[in-house]
CSV table of C-alpha atoms and ligand atoms in Angstrom, one decimal:
chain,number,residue,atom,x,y,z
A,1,UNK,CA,6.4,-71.2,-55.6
A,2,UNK,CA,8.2,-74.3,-53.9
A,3,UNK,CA,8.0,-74.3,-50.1
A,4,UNK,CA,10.6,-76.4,-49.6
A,5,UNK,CA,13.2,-75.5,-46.9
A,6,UNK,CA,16.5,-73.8,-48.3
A,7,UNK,CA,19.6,-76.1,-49.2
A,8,UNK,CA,22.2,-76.4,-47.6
A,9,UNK,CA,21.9,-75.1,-44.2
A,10,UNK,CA,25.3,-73.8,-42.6
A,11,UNK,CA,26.0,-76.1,-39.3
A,12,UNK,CA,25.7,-74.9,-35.9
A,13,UNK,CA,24.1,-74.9,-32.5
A,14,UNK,CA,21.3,-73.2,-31.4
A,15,UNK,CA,22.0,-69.5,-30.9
A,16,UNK,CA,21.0,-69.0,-26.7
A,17,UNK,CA,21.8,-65.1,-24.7
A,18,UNK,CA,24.6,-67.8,-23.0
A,19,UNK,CA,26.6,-68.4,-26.6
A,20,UNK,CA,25.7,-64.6,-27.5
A,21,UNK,CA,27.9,-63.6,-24.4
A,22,UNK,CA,30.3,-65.5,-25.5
A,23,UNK,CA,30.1,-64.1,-28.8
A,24,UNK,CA,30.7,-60.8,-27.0
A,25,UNK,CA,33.4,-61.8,-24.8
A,26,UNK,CA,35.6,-63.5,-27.9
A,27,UNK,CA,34.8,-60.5,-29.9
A,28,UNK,CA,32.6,-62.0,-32.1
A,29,UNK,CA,29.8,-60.1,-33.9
A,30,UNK,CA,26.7,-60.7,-33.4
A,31,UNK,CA,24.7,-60.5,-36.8
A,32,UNK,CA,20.6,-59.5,-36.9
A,33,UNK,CA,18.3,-59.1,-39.2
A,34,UNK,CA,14.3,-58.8,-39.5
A,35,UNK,CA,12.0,-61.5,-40.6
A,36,UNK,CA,7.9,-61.4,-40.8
A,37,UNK,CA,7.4,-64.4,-42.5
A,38,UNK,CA,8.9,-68.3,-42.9
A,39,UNK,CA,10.2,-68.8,-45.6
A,40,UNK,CA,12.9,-65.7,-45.2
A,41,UNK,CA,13.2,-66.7,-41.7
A,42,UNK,CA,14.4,-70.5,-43.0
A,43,UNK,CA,16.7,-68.6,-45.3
A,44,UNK,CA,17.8,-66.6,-43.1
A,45,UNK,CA,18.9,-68.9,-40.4
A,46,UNK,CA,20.5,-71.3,-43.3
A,47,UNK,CA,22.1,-68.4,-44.6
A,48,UNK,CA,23.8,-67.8,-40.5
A,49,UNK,CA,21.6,-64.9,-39.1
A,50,UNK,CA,22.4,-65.3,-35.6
A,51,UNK,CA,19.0,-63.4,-34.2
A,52,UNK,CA,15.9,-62.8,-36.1
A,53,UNK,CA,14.0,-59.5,-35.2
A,54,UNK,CA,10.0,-59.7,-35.5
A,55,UNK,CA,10.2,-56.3,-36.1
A,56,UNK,CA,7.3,-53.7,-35.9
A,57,UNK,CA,9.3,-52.3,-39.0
A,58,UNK,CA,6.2,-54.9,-40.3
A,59,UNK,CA,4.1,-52.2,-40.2
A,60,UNK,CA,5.8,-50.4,-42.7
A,61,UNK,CA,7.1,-53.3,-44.9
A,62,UNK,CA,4.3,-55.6,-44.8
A,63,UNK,CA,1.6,-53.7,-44.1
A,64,UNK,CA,2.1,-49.7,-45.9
A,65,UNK,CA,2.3,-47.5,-43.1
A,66,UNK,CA,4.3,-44.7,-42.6
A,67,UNK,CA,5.1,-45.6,-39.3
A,68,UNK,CA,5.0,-48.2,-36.9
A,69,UNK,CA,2.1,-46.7,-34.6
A,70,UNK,CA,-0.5,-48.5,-36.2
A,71,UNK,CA,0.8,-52.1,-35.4
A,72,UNK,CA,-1.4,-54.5,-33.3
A,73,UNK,CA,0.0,-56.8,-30.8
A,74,UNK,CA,-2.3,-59.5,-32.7
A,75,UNK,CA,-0.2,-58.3,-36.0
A,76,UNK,CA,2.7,-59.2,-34.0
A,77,UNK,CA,1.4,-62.8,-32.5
A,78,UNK,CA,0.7,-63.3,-36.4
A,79,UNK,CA,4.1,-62.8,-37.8
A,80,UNK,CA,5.7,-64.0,-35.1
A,81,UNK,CA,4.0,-67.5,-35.3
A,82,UNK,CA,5.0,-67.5,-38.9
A,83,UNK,CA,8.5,-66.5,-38.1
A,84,UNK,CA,8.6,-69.2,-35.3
A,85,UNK,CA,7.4,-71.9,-37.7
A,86,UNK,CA,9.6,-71.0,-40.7
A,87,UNK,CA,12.4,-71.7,-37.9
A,88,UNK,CA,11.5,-74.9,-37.0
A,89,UNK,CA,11.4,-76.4,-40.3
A,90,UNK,CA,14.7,-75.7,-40.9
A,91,UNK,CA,17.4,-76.1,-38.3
A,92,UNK,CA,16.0,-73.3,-36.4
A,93,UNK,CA,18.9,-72.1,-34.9
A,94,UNK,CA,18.8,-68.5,-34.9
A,95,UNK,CA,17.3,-66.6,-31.4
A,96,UNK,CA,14.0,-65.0,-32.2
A,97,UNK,CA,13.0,-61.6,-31.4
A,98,UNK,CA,9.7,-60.1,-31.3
A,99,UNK,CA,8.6,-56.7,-30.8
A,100,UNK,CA,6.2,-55.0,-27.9
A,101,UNK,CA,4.6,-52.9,-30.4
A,102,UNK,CA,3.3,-49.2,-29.8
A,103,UNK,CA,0.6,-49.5,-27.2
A,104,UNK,CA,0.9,-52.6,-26.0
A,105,UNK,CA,3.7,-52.1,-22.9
A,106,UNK,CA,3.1,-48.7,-21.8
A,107,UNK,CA,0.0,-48.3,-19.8
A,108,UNK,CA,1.8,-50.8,-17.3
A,109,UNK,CA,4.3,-53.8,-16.3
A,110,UNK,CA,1.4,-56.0,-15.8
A,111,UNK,CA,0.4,-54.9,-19.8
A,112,UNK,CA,3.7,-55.7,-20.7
A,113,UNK,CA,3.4,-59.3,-18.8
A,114,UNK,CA,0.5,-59.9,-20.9
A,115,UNK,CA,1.7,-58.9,-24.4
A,116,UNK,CA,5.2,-60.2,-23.6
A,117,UNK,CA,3.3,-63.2,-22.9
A,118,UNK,CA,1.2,-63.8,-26.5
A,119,UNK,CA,4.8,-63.1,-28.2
A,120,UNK,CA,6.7,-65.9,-25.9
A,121,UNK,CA,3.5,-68.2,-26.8
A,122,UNK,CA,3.5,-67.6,-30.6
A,123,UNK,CA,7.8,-68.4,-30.7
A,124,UNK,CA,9.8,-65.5,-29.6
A,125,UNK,CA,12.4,-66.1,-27.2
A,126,UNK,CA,13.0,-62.8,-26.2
A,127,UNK,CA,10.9,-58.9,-26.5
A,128,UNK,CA,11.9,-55.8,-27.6
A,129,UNK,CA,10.6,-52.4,-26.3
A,130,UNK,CA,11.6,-49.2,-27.1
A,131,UNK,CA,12.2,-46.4,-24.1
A,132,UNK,CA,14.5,-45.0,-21.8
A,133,UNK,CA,14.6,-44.6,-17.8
A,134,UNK,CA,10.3,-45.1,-17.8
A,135,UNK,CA,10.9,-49.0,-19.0
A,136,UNK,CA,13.1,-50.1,-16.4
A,137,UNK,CA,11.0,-51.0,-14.4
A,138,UNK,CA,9.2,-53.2,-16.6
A,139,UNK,CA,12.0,-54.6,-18.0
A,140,UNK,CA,13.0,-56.1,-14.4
A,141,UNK,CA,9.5,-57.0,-14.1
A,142,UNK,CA,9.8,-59.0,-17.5
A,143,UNK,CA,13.3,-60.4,-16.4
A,144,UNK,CA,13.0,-61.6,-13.1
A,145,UNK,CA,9.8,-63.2,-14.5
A,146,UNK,CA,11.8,-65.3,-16.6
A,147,UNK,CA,11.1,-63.2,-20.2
A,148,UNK,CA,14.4,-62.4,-21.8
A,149,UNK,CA,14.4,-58.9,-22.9
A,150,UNK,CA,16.3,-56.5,-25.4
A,151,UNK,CA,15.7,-52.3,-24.9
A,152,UNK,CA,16.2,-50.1,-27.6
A,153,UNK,CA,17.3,-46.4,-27.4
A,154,UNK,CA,18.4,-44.1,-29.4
A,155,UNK,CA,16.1,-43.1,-32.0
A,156,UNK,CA,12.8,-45.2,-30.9
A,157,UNK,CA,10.6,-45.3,-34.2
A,158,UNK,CA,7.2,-46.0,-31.7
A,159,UNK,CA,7.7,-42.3,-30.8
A,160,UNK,CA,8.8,-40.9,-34.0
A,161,UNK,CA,6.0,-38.2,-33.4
A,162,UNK,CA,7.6,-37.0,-30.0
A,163,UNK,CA,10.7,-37.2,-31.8
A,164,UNK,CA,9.9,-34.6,-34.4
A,165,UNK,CA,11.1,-37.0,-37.4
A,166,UNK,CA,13.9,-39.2,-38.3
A,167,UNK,CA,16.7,-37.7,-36.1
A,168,UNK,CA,19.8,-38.9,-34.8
A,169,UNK,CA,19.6,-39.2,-30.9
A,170,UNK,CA,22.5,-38.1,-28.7
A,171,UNK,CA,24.1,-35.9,-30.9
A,172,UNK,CA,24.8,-33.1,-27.9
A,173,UNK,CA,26.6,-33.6,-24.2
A,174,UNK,CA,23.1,-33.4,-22.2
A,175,UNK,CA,21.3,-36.4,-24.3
A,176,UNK,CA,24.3,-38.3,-24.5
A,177,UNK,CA,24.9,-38.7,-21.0
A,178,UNK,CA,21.0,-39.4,-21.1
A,179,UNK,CA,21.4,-42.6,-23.3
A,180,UNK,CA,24.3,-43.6,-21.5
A,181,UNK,CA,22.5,-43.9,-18.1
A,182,UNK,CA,19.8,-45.3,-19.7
A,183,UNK,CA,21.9,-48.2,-20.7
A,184,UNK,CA,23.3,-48.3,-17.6
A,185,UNK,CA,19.4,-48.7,-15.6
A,186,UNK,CA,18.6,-51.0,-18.5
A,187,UNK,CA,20.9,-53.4,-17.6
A,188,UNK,CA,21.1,-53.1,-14.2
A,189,UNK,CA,17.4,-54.1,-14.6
A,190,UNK,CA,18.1,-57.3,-16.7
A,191,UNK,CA,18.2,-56.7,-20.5
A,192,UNK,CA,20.7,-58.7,-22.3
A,193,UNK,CA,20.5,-57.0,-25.4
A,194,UNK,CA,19.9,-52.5,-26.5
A,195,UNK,CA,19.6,-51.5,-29.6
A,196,UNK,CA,20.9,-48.4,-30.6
A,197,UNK,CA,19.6,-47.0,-33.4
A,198,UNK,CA,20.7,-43.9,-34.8
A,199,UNK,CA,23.3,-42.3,-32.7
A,200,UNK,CA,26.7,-41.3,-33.0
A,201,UNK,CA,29.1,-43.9,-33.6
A,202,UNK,CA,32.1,-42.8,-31.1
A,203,UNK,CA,29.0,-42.3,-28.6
A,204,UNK,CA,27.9,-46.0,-28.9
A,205,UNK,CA,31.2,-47.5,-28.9
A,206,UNK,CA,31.7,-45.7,-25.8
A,207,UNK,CA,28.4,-46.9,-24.2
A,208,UNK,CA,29.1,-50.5,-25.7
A,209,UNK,CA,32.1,-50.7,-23.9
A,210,UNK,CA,30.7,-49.8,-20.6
A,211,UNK,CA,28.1,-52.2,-20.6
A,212,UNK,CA,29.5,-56.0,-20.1
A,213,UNK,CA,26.1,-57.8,-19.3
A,214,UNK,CA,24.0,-56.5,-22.6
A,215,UNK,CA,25.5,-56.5,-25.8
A,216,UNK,CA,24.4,-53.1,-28.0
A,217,UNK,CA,23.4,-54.3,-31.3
A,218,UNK,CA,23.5,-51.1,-33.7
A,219,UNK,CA,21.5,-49.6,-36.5
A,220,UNK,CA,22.6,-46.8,-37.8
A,221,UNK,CA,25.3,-46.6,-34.7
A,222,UNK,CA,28.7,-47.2,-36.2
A,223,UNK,CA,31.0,-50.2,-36.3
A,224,UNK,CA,31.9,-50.3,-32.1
A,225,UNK,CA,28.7,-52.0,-31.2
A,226,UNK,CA,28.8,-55.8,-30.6
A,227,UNK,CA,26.2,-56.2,-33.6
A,228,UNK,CA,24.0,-55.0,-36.3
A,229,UNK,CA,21.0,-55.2,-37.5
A,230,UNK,CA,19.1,-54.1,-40.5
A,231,UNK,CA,15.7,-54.6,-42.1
A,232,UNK,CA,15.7,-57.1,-44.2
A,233,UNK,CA,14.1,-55.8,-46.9
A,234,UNK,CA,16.2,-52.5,-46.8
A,235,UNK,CA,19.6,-55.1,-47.3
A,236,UNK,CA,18.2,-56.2,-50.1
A,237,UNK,CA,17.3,-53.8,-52.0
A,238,UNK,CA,13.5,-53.6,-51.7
A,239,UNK,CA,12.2,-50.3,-50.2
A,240,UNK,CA,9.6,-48.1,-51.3
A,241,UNK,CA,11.0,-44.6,-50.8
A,242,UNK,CA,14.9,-43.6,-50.3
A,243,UNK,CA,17.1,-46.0,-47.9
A,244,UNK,CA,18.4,-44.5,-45.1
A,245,UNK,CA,22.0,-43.9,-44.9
A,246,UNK,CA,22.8,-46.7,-42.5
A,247,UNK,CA,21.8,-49.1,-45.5
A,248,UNK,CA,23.9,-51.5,-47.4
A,249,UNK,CA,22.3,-53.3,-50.3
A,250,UNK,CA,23.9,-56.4,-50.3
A,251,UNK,CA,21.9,-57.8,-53.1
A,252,UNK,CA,23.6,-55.4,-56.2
A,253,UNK,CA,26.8,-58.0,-55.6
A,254,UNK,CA,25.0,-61.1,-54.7
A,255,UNK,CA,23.7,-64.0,-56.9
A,256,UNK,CA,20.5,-64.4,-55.1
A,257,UNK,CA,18.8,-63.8,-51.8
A,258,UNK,CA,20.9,-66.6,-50.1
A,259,UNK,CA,23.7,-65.2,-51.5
A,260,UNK,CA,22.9,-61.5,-50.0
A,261,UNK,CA,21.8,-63.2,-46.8
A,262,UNK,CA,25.3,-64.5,-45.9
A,263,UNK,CA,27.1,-61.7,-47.6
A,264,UNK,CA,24.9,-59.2,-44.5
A,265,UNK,CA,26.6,-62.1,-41.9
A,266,UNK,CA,30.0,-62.5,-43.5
A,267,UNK,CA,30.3,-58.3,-43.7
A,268,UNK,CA,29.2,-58.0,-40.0
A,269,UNK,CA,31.5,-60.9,-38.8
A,270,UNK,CA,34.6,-59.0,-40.7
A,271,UNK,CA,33.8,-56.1,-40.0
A,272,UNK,CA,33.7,-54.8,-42.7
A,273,UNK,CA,29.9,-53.7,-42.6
A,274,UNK,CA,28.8,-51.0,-41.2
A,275,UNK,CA,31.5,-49.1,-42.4
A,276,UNK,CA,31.9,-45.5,-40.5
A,277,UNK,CA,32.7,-43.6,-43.2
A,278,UNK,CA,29.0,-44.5,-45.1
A,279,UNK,CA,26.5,-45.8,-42.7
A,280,UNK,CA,27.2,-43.8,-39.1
A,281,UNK,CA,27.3,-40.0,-37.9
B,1,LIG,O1,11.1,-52.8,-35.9
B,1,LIG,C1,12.3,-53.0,-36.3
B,1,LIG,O2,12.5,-53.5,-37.4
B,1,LIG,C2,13.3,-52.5,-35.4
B,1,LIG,C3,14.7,-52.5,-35.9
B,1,LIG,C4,14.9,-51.4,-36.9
B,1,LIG,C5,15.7,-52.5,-34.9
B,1,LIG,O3,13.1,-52.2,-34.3
């Protein structure tokens, strides 16, 4: 196989949390995917990604679990190194993301410090952890310590167990005004970006428009957040089991992966992906 970095790179300037505000605030959306490893980060990036996810979704993809539980932070320093270095030969303009995985954030913010600290050291520009009101704290820690951070609520897969399954989140009055103060705490403490994952759409369209400072990035969450994501794998094609519903394969109309790749970015800019009727509740 040829390791030579994808053709024909689409033009731009580094993706920063300053041009992704300004994303938000012209109504542009922001488009997200996964990447473990450097040669689909290159191609992702070429192909106009504007944020790469280090996802703990590895655990699963890359590495056959049935959850992410059993994912080590030194799993994620690993993939994240690779992600980081597939970026930089390339243009390396997409903003990289890398997951605090199960175990590694909890116990305290001083844990988180650390961990956050091997991710920002192998690449990442920014960590994700998963939690409500119990994070906040951390996540100003993390912030005003000059470590970008993105929250995720919703349906948090670190705690599928609690969870009792794959379940949408916020479905009734009581847990919906939950996730909405959440947000609210969130970015009052500093995160720029939340995903949402699995919750109704007219609920995170709601919640997206009341938070200015941190743009919701959705999975599974409808068309009013200010972006999506998806596992890359799931958008094209590859999965083990049945996709979820919030999946689009955008490889069944493309010529190649490149071609799927900015398909996923041109859908998302237009619109036109996720589309309520399919991929939300
Ligand atoms: O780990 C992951 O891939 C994620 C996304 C599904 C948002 O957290």
């Amino acid at each position: 196989m040829s390791s030579s970095p994808p053709t024909t790179p689409t033009p731009r300037k580094a993706v920063t949390l300053a041009r992704m505000a300004d994303m938000r605030a012209r109504g542009e959306k922001i488009a997200m995917l996964t990447a473990y490893d450097a040669t689909f980060a290159a191609l992702a990036d070429a192909a106009g990604v504007d944020c790469l996810l280090v996802g703990d979704s590895l655990g699963m993809v890359c590495q056959g679990h049935g959850s992410t539980v059993g994912v080590s932070l030194e799993a994620m320093r690993y993939h994240t190194d690779s992600v980081a270095r597939g970026l930089r030969r390339v243009q390396g303009s997409a903003w990289l993301i890398a997951d605090l995985p199960f175990g590694s954030y909890q116990e305290s913010r001083e844990q988180a410090l650390r961990s956050a600290t091997v991710l920002m050291q192998a690449g990442a520009q920014m960590v994700k952890l998963e939690g409500g009101g119990w994070t906040v704290d951390t996540v100003r820690f993390l912030t005003e310590r000059g470590i970008p951070v993105c929250a995720h609520l919703g349906f948090t897969p670190q705690t599928v167990h609690a969870l009792g399954g794959y379940r949408v989140q916020g479905r009734d009055d009581g847990s919906a005004a939950r996730l909405r103060e959440d947000a609210r705490a969130l970015e009052e403490a500093g995160a720029a970006l939340l995903v949402l994952e699995m919750v109704p759409a007219a609920l995170a369209r709601a919640l997206s428009a009341e938070r200015p400072r941190c743009a919701t990035i959705g999975i599974g969450a409808g068309s009013g957040t200010a972006g999506q994501v998806l596992v890359m794998h799931d958008m094209l094609g590859i999965h083990l089991g049945r996709p979820p519903k919030f999946v689009q394969d955008f490889m069944a109309q493309a010529q190649g992966i490149e071609g799927a790749l900015r398909a996923y970015v041109q859908a998302v800019k237009a619109g036109r992906f996720p589309d309520d009727t399919l991929h939300a509740w």
